[in-house]
mmCIF file of C-alpha atoms and ligand atoms in Angstrom:
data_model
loop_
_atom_site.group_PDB
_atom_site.id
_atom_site.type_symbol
_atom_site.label_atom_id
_atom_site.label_comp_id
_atom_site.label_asym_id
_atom_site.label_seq_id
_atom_site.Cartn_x
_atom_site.Cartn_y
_atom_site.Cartn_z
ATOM 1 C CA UNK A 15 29.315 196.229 115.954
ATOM 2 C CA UNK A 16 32.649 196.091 117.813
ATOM 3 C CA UNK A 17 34.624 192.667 117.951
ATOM 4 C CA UNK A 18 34.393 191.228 121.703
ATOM 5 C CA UNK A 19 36.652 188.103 121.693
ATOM 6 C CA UNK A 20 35.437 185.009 123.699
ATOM 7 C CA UNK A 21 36.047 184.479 127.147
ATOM 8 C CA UNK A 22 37.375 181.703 127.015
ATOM 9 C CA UNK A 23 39.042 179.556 123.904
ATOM 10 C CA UNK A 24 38.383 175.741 124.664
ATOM 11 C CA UNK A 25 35.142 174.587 125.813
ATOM 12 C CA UNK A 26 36.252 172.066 128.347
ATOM 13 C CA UNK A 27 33.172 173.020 130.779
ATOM 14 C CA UNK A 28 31.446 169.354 131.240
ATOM 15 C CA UNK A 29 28.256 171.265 131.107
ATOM 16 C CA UNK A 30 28.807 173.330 128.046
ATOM 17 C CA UNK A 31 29.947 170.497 126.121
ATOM 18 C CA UNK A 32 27.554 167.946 127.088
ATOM 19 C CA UNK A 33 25.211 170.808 125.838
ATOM 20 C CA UNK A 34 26.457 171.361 122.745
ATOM 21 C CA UNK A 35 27.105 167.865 122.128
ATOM 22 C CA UNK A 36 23.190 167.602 122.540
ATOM 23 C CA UNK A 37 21.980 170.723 120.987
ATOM 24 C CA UNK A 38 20.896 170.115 117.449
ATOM 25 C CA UNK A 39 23.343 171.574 114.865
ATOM 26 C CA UNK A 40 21.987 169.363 111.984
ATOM 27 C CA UNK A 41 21.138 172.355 109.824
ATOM 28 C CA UNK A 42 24.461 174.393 109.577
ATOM 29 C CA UNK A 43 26.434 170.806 109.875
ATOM 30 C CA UNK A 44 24.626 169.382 106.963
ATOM 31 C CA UNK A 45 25.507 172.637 105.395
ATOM 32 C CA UNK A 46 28.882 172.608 105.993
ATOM 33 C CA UNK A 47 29.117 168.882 104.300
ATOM 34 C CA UNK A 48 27.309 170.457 101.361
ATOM 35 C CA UNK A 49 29.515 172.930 101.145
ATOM 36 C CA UNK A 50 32.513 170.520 100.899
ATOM 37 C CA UNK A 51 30.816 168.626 98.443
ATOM 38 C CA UNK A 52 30.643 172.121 96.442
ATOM 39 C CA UNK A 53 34.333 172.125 96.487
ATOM 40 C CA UNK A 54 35.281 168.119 96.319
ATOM 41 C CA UNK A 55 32.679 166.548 94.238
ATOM 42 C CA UNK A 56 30.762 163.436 95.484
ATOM 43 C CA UNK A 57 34.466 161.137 95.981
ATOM 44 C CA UNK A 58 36.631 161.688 98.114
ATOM 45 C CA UNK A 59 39.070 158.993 99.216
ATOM 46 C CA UNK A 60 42.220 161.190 100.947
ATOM 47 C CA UNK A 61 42.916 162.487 104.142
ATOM 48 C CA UNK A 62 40.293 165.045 106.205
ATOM 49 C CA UNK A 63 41.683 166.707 109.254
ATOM 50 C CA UNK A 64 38.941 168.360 111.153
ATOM 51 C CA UNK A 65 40.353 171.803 113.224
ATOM 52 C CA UNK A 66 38.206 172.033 116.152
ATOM 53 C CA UNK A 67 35.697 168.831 115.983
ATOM 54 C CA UNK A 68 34.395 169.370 119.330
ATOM 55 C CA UNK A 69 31.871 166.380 119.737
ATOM 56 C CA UNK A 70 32.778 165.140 115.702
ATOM 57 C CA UNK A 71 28.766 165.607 114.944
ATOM 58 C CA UNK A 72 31.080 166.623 111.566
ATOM 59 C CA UNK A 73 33.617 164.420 111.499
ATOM 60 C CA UNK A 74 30.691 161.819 111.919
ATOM 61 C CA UNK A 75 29.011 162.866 108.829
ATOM 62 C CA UNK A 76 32.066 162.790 106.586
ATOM 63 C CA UNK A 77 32.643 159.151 106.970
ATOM 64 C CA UNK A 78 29.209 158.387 106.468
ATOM 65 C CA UNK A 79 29.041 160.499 102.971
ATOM 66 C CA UNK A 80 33.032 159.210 102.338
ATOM 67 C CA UNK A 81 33.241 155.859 103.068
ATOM 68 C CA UNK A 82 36.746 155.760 102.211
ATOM 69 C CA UNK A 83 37.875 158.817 103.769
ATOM 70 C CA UNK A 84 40.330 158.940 106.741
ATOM 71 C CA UNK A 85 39.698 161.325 109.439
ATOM 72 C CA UNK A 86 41.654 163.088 112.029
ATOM 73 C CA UNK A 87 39.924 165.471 114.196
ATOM 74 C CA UNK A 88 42.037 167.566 116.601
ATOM 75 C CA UNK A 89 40.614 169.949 119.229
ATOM 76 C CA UNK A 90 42.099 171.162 122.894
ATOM 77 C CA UNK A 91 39.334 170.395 124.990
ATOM 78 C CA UNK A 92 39.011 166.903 126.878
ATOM 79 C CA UNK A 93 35.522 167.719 127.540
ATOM 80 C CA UNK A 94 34.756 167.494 123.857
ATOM 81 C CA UNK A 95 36.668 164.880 122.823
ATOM 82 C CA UNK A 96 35.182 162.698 125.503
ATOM 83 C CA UNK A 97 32.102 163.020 124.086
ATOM 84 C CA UNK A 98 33.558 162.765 120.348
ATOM 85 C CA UNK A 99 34.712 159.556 121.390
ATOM 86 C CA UNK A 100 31.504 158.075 122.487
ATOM 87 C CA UNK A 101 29.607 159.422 119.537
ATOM 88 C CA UNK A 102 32.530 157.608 117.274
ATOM 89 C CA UNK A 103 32.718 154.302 119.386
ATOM 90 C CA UNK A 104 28.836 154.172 118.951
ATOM 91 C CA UNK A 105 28.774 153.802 115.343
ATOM 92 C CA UNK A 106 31.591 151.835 115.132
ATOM 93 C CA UNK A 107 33.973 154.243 113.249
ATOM 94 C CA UNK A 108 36.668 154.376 115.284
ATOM 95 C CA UNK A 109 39.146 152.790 112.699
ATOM 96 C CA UNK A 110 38.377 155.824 109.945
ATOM 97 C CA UNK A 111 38.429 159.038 112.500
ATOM 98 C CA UNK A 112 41.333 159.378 115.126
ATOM 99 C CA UNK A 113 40.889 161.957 117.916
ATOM 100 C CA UNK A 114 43.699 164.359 118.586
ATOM 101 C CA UNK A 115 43.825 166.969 122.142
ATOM 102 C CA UNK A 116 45.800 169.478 120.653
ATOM 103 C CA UNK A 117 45.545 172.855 121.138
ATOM 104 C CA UNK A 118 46.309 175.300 118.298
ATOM 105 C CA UNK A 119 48.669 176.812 117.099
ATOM 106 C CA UNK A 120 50.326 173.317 117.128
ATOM 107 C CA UNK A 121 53.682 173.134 115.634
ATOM 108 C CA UNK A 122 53.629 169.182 115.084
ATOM 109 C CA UNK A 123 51.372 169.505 112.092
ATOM 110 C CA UNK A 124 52.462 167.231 108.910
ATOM 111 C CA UNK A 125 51.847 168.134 105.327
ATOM 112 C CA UNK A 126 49.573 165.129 104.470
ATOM 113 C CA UNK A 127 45.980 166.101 104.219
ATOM 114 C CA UNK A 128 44.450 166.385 101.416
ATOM 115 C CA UNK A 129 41.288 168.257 102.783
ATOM 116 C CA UNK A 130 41.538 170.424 106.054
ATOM 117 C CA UNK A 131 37.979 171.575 106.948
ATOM 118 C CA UNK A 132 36.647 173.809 110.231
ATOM 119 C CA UNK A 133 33.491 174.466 111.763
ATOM 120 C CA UNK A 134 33.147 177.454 114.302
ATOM 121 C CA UNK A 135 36.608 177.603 115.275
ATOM 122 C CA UNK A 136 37.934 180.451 113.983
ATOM 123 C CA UNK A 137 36.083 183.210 116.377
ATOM 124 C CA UNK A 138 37.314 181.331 119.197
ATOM 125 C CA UNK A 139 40.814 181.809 118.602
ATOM 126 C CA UNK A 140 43.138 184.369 120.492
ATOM 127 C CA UNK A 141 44.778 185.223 117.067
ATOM 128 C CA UNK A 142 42.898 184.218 114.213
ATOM 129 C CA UNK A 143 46.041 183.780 111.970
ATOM 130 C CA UNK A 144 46.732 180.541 113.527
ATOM 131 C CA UNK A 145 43.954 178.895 112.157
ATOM 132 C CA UNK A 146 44.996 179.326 108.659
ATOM 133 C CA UNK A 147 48.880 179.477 109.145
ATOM 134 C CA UNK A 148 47.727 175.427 110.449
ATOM 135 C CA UNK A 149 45.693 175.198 106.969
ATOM 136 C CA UNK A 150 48.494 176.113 104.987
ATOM 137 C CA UNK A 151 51.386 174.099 107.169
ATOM 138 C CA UNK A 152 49.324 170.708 106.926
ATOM 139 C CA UNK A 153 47.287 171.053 103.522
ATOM 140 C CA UNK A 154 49.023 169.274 100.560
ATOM 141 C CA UNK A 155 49.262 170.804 97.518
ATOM 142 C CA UNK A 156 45.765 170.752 95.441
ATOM 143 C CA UNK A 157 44.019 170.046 99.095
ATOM 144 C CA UNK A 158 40.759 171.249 99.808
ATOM 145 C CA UNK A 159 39.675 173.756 102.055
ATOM 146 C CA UNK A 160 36.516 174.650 103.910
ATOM 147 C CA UNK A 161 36.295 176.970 106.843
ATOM 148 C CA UNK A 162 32.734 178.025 107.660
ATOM 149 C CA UNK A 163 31.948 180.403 111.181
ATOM 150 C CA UNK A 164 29.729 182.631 112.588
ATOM 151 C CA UNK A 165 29.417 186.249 110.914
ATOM 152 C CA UNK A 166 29.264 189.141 113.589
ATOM 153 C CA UNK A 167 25.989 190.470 113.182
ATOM 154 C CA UNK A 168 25.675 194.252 112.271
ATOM 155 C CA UNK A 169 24.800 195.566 115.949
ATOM 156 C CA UNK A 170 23.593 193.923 119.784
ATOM 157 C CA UNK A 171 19.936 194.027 118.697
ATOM 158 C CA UNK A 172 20.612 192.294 115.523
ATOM 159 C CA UNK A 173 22.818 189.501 117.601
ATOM 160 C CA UNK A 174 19.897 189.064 119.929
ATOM 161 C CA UNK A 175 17.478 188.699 117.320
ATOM 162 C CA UNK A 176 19.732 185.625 116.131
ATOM 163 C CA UNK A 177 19.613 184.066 119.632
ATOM 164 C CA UNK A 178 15.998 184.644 119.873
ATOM 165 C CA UNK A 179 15.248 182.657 116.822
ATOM 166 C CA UNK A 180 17.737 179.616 116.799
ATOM 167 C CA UNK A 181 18.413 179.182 120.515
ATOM 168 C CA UNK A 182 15.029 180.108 122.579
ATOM 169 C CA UNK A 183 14.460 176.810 123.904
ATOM 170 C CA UNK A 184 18.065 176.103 124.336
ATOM 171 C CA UNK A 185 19.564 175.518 127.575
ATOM 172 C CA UNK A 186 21.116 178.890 129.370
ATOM 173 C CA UNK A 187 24.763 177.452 128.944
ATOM 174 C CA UNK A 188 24.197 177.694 125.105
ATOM 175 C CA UNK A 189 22.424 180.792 124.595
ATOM 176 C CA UNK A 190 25.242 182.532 126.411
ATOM 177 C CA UNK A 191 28.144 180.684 124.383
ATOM 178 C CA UNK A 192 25.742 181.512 121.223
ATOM 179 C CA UNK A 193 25.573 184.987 122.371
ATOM 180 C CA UNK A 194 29.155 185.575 123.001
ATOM 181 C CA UNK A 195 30.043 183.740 119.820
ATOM 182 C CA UNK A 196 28.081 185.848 117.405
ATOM 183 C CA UNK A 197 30.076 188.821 119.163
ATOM 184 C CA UNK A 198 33.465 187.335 118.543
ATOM 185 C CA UNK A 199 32.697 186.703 114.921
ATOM 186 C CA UNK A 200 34.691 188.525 112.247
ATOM 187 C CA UNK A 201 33.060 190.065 109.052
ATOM 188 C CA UNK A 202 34.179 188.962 105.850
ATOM 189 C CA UNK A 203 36.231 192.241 105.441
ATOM 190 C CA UNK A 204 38.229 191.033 108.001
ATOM 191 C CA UNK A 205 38.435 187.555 107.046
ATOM 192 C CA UNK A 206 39.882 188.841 103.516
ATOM 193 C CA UNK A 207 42.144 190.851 105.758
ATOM 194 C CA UNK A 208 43.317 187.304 107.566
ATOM 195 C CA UNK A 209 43.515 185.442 104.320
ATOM 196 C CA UNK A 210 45.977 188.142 102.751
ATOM 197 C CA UNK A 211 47.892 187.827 105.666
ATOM 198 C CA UNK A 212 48.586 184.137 105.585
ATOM 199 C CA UNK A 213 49.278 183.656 101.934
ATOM 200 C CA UNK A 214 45.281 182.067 101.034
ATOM 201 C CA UNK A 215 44.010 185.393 99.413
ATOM 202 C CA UNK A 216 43.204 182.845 96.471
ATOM 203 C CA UNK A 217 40.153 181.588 98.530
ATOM 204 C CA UNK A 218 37.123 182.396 97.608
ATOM 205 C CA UNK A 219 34.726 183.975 100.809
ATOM 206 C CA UNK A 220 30.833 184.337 100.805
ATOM 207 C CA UNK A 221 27.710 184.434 103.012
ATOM 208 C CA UNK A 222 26.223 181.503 102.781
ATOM 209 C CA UNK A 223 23.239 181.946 105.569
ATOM 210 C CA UNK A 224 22.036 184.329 108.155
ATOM 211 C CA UNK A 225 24.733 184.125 110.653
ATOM 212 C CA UNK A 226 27.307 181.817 108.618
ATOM 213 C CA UNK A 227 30.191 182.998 106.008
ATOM 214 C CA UNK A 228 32.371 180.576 104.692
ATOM 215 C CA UNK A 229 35.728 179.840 103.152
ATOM 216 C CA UNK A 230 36.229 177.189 100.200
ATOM 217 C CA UNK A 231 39.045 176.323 97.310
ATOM 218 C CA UNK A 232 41.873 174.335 96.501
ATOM 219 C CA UNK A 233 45.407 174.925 96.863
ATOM 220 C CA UNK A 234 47.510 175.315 94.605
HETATM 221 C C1 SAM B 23 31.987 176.013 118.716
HETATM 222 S S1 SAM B 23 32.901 174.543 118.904
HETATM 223 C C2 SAM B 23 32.749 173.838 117.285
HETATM 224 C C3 SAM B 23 32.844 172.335 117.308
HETATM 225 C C4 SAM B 23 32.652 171.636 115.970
HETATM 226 N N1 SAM B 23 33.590 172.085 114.965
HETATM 227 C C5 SAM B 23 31.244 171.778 115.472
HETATM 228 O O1 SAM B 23 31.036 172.462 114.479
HETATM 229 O O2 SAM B 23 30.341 171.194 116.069
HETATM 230 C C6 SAM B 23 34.595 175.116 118.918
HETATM 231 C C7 SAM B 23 35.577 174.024 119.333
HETATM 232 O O3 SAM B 23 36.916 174.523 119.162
HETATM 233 C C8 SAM B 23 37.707 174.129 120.260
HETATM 234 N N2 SAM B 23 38.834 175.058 120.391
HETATM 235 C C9 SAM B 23 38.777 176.373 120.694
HETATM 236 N N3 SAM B 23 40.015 176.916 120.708
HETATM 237 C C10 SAM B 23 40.874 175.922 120.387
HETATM 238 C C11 SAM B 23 42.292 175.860 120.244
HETATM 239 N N4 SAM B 23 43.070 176.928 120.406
HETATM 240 N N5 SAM B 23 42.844 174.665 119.917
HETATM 241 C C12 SAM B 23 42.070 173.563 119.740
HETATM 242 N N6 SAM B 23 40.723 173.566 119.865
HETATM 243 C C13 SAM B 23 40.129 174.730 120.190
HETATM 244 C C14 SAM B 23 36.740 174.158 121.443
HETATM 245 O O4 SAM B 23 37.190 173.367 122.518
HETATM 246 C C15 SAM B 23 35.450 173.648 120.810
HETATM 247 O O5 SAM B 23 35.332 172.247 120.920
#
């Protein structure tokens, strides 16, 4: 199926935040931690930034598994970071993750993470190349990496399908965003394509569900 890029990059809509923020993402979240823990190990003590947090439902979970990691989650959209903040503030954690509106590509990034992780960020991006020219300006050496993001299904009927089975009950806000995000997915093809591009050919891609691919490794 053809690429069809999002309508729209930040998801500043009070509606379609406060629905996300509400819709339940604990399976492919508590995947995504797993994932990380694939790559770190059970410690880590460094600094996470967090490309795209939206309402920090991830963010949220590292400091819980990490108790003595730092956080800094950046994304562009006030909307979201509103509702970050309360999620935060309620449990207290405000000293270990600092919000960030920024909108990528940002050019005040510092070298001084040692992990940079993203969750469904990638697709939404006018060029894709940003997201990992930001990895690779802000990751210090030996940093970990995990990007994880929709895969474009193989054709319309296959997308539907998806939004059928994880999103029937969802509001009408989020099946459309769903809908429109599994067509602005990439395939791995062209995620090895991006990767190449931006110098981080050396991570390692794979499928890792039905509708999710994902990035991982260490730099050098
Ligand atoms: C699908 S949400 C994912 C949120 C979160 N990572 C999660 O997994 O729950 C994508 C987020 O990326 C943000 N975003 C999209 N384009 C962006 C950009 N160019 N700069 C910063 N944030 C952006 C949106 O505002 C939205 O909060």
């Amino acid at each position: 199926m053809k690429r069809t890029p999002e309508p729209e990059e930040l998801m500043d809509e009070a509606d379609q935040a406060l629905a996300y923020a509400e819709a339940d993402f604990s399976a492919s979240n508590e995947l995504f931690v797993e994932l990380f823990a694939q790559v770190q190990g059970n410690e880590f003590k460094g600094r996470m930034l967090d490309l795209g947090c939206g309402p920090a439902d991830i963010p949220l979970r590292f400091a819980r598994r990490y108790p003595q990691a730092r956080i800094d989650a950046l994304d562009g959209a006030p909307a979201m970071l509103e509702l970050a903040g309360q999620a935060i503030a309620n449990e207290h954690l405000e000293s270990r993750i600092q919000l960030h509106c920024q909108y990528l590509p940002a050019t005040n990034l510092q070298r001084e993470y040692d992990a940079v992780v993203s969750n469904s960020l990638l697709h939404h991006l006018k060029d894709p190349l940003d997201l990992w020219r930001s990895i690779g300006a802000c990751i210090l050496p030996g940093g970990r990496v995990l990007v994880m993001d929709l895969l474009r299904p193989e054709s319309p009927e296959q997308a539907d399908a998806l939004v059928a089975e994880y999103a029937q009950d969802a509001p009408e806000v989020l099946r459309r965003d769903f809908h429109a995000s599994l067509h602005a997915a990439y395939t791995l093809d062209e995620i090895r394509e991006q990767l190449r591009a931006s110098g981080l050919a050396h991570l390692e891609t794979a499928q890792v569900s039905d509708r999710h691919l994902a990035v991982s490794g260490q730099m050098p």
